[in-house]
Coordinates of C-alpha atoms and ligand atoms in Angstrom, one line a residue:
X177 CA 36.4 42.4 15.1
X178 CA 35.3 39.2 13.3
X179 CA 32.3 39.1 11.6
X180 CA 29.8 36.7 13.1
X181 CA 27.5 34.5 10.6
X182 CA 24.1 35.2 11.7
X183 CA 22.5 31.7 13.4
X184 CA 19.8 30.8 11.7
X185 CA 16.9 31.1 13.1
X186 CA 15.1 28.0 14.8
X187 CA 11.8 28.0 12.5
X188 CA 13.2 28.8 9.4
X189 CA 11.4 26.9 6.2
X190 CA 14.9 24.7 6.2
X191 CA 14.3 23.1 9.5
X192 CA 10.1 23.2 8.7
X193 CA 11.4 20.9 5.8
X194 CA 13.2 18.8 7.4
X195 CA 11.0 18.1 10.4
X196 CA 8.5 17.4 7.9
X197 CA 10.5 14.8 6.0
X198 CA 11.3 12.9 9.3
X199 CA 8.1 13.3 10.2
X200 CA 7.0 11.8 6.9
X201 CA 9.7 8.9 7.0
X202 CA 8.3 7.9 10.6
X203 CA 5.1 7.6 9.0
X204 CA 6.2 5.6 6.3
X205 CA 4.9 1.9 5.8
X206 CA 6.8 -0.3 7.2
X207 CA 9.1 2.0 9.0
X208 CA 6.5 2.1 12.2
X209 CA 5.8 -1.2 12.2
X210 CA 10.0 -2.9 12.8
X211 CA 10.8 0.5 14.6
X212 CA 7.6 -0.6 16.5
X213 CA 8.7 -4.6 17.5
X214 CA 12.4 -3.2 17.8
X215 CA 11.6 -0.6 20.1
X216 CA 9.2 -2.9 22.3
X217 CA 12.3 -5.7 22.1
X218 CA 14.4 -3.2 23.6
X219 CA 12.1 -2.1 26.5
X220 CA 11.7 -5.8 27.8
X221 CA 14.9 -6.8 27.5
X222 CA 15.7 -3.2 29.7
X223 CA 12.4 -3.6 32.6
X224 CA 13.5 -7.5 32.7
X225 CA 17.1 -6.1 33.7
X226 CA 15.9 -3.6 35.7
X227 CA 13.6 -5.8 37.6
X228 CA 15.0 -9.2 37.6
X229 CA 15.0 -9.7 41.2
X230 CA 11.0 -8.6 41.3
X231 CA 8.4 -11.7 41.1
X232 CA 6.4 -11.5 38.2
X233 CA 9.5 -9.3 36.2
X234 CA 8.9 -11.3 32.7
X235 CA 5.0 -10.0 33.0
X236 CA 6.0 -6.0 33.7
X237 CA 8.7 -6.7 30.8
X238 CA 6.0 -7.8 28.3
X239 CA 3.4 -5.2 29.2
X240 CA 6.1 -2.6 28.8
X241 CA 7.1 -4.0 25.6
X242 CA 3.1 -3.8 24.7
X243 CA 2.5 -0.6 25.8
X244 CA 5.6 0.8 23.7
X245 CA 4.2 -0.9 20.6
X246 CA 0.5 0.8 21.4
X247 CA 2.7 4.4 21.3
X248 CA 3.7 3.4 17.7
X249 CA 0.2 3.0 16.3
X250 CA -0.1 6.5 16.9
X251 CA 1.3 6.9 13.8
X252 CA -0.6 4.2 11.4
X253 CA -4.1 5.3 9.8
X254 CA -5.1 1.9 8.7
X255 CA -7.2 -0.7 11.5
X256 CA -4.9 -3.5 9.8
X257 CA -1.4 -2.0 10.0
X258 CA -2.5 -0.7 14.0
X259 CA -2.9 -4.3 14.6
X260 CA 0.1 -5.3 12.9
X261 CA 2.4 -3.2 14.9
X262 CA 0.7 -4.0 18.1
X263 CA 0.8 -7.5 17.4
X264 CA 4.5 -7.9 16.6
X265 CA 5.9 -8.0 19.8
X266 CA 3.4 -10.4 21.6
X267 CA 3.5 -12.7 18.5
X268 CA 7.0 -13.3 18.5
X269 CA 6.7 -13.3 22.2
X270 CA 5.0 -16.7 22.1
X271 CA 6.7 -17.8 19.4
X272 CA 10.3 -17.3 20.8
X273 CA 9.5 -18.6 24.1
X274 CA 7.2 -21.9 22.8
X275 CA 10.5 -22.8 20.9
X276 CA 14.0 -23.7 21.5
X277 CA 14.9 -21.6 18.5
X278 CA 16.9 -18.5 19.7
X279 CA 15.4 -15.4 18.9
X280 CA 17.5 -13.9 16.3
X281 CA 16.3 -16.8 13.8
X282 CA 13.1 -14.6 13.7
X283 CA 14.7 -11.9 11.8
X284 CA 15.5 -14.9 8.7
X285 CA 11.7 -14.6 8.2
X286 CA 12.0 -11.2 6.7
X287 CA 14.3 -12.9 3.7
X288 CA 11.4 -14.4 2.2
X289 CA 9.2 -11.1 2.9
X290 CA 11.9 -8.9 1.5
X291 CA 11.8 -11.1 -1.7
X292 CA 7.9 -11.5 -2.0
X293 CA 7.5 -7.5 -0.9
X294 CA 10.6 -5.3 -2.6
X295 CA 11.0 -2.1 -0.8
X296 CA 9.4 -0.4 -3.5
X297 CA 5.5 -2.2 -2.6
X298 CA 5.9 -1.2 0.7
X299 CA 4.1 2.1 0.0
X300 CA 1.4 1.0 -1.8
X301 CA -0.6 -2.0 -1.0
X302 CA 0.3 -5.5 -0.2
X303 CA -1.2 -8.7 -2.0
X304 CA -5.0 -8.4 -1.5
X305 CA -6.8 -10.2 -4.9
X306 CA -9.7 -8.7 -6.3
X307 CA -12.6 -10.5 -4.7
X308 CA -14.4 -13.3 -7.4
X309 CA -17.3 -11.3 -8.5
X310 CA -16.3 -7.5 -7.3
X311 CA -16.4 -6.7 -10.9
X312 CA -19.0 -8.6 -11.7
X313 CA -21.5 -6.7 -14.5
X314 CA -19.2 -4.0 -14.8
X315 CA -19.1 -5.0 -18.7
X316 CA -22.9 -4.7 -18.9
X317 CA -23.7 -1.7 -17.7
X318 CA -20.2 0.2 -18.8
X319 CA -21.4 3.6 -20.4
X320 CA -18.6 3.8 -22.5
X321 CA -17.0 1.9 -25.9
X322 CA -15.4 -1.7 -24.7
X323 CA -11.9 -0.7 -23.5
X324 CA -9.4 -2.3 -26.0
X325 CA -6.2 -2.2 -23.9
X326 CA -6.3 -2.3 -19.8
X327 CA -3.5 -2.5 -17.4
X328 CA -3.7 -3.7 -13.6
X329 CA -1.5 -1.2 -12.2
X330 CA -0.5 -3.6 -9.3
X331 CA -1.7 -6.7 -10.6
X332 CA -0.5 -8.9 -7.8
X333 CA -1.2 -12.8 -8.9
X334 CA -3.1 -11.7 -11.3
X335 CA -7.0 -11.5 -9.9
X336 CA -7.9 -8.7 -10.9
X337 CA -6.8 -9.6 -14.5
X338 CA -8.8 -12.4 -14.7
X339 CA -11.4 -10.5 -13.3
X340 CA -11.3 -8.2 -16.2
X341 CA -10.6 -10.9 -18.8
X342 CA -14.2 -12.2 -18.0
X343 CA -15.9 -9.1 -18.2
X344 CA -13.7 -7.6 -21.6
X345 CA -12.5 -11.2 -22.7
X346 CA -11.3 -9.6 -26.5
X347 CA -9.6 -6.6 -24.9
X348 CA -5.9 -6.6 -24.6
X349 CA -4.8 -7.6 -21.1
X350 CA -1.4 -6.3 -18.9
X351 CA -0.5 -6.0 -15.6
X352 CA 3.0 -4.7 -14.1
X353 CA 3.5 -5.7 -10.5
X354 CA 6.5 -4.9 -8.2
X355 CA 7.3 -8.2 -6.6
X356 CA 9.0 -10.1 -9.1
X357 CA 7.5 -13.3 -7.5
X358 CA 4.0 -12.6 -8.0
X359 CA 4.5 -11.3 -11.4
X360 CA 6.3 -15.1 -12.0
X361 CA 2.8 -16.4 -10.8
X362 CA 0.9 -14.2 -11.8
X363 CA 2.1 -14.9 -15.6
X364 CA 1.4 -19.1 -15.1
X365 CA -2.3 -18.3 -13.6
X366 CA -3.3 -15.7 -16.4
X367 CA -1.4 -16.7 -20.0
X368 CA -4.0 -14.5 -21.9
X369 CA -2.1 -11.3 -20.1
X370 CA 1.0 -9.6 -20.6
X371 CA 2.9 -9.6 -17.2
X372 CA 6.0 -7.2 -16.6
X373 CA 8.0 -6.8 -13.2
X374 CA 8.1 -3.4 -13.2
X375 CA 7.2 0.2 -11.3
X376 CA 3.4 1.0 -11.6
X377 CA 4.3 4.5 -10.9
X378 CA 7.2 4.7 -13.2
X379 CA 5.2 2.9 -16.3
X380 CA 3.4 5.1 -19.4
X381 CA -0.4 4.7 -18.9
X382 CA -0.9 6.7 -21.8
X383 CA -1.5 3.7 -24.1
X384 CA -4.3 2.9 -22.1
X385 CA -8.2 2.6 -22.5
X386 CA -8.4 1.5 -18.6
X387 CA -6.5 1.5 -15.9
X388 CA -7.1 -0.7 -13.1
X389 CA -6.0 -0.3 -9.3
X390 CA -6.7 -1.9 -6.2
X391 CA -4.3 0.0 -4.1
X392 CA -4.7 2.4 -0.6
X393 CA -6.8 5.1 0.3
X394 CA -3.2 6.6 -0.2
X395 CA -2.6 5.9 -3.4
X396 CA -5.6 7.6 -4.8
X397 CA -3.7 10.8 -4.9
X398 CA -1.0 9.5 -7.0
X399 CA -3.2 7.2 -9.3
X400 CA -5.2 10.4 -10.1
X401 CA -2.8 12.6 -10.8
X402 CA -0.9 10.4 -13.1
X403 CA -3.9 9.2 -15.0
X404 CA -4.8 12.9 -15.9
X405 CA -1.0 13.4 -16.6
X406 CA -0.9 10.5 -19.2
X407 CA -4.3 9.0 -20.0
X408 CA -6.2 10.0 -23.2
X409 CA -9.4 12.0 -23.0
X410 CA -12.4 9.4 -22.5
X411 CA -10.4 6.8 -21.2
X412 CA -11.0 5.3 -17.4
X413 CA -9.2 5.2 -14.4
X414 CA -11.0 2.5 -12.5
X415 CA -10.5 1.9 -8.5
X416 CA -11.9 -1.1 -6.6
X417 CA -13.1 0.5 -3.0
X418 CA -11.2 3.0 -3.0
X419 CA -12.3 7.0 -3.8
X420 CA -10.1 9.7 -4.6
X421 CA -9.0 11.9 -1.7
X422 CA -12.1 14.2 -0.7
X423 CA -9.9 17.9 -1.9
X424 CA -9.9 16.3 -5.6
X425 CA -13.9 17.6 -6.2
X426 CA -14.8 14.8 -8.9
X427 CA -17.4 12.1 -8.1
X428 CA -17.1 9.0 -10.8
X429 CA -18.6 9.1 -13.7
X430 CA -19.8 5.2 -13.2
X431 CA -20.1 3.3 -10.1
X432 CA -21.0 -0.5 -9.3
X433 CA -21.5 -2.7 -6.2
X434 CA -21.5 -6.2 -7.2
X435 CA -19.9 -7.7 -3.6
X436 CA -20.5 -5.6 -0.3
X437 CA -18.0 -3.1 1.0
X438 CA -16.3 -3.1 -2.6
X439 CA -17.4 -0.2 -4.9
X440 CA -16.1 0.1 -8.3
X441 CA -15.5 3.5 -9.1
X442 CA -14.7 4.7 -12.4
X443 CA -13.5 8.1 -13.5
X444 CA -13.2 8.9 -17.4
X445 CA -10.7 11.2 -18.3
X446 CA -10.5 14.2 -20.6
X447 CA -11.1 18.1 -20.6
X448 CA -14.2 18.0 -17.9
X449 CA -12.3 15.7 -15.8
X450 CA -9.2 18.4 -15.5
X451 CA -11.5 21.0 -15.1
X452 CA -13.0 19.2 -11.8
X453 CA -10.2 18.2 -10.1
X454 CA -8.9 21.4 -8.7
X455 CA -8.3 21.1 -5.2
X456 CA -10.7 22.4 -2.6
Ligands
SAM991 C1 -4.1 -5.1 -3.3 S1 -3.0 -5.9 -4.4 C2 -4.0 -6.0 -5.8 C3 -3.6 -7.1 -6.8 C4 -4.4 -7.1 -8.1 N1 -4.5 -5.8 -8.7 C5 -5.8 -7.6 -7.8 O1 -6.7 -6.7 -7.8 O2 -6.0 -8.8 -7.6 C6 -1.8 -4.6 -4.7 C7 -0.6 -5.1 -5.5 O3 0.1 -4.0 -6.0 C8 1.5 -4.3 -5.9 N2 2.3 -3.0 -5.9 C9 2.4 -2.2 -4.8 N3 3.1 -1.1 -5.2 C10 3.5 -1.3 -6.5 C11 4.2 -0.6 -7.4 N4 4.8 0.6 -7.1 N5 4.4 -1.1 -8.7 C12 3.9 -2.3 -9.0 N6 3.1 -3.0 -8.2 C13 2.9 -2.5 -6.9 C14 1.7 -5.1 -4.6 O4 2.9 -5.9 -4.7 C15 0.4 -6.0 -4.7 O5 0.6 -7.2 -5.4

């Protein structure tokens, strides 16, 4: 009698895995968003088949297309990426049908995204500057020795830098950006920084005396565990609005509100800070 390989069984941790990392893909920014406007595409252009011969069939094609975007947003935490995948598909909607320009010109317009946003910003935050004065009297009121070397971990066109540069202006300035565009600009608006097209994730922090983000809610995670990894003890990780997630038990050691709705939270590192940020 041959001996049969035992199936394995349906819930075993191999298929947990790997529903997870679909799961996790799915939820991945931008992933929702084109699977969103591609999926919606496809239900009009299905319902305006299906009924053609109906009055009013463009209208129950569109709604349908809507409605299928709406089912996407299910899976996007942020209020601005929920409207971006709902608003795909009636924005290009209008814009294909107050145009004579056929509607696979559209996808050209991701060229110029895909160069200004490299897969690899996708999962961290697009350009958004550091407000003018968000960071304004940080300097004064800083309970610690002038930083001497700070990197913008993200540094966009450079706002943030300059924001820095006016609070610390003899500290040694860097920023590393992803987009190789914006660290081009960046580099022309702020010559008293060091710009590098790089990986914030992938670059040594440890040389550091600050550390600047102005990233995601999301990113929080990551930035704080790589700034205990590599920083020194009583150096800062510094966020603009954003906390660290609530399981990491450590409130900031400094905190300013210069501009409304834009906290600056700073966290300085070293033995107490390890100590506190076990996970509830
Ligand atoms: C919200 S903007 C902040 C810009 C700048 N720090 C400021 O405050 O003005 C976030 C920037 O981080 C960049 N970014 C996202 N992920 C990155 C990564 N992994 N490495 C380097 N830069 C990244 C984005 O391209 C974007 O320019």
């Amino acid at each position: 009698m041959r001996s049969r390989r035992p199936a394995t069984p349906p819930s075993s941790p191999d298929d947990l895995h790997g529903l997870i990392r679909v799961a996790a893909f799915f939820r991945m920014w931008p992933v929702p968003a084109v699977l969103a406007w591609i999926s919606a595409w496809a239900v009009f252009v299905f319902v305006r088949l299906v009924v053609e011969t109906f009055e009013w069939s463009q209208v129950w094609a569109v709604l349908a297309g809507v409605a299928t975007g709406a089912v996407w947003t299910l899976l996007v935490a942020s209020r601005w990426r929920r409207l971006i995948v709902l608003g795909g598909f009636p924005l290009s909607v209008v814009l294909v049908a107050g145009s004579d320009v056929p509607a696979w010109t559209w996808a050209l317009a991701a060229v110029p995204l895909w160069l200004l946003y490299p897969k690899g910003a996708w999962r961290d935050a697009p350009l958004y500057p550091t407000p003018g004065n968000a960071l304004e009297g940080l300097a004064w009121g800083w309970p610690g020795d002038p930083p001497r070397r700070i990197l913008d971990a993200g540094c966009g066109l450079g706002h943030g830098l300059s924001a820095l540069h006016e609070q610390w202006p003899r500290a040694e300035l860097h920023g590393i950006e992803w987009s190789g565009m914006w660290a081009w600009l960046a580099r022309r608006r702020c010559p008293f920084a060091t710009i590098t097209r790089g990986d914030m994730w992938a670059a040594d922090w440890s040389a550091y005396d600050l550390v600047y983000v102005f990233q995601r809610p999301e990113s929080m995670e990551h930035a704080w565990d790589k700034a205990n990894a590599e920083m020194r003890p009583g150096t800062w990780l510094v966020s603009l609005e954003f906390n660290v997630p609530a399981d990491i038990r450590r409130v900031p050691d400094y905190q300013l509100q210069s501009r409304p709705g834009k906290p600056v939270l700073a966290w300085r590192m070293g033995p107490a800070s390890i100590a506190d940020s076990g996970r509830r």
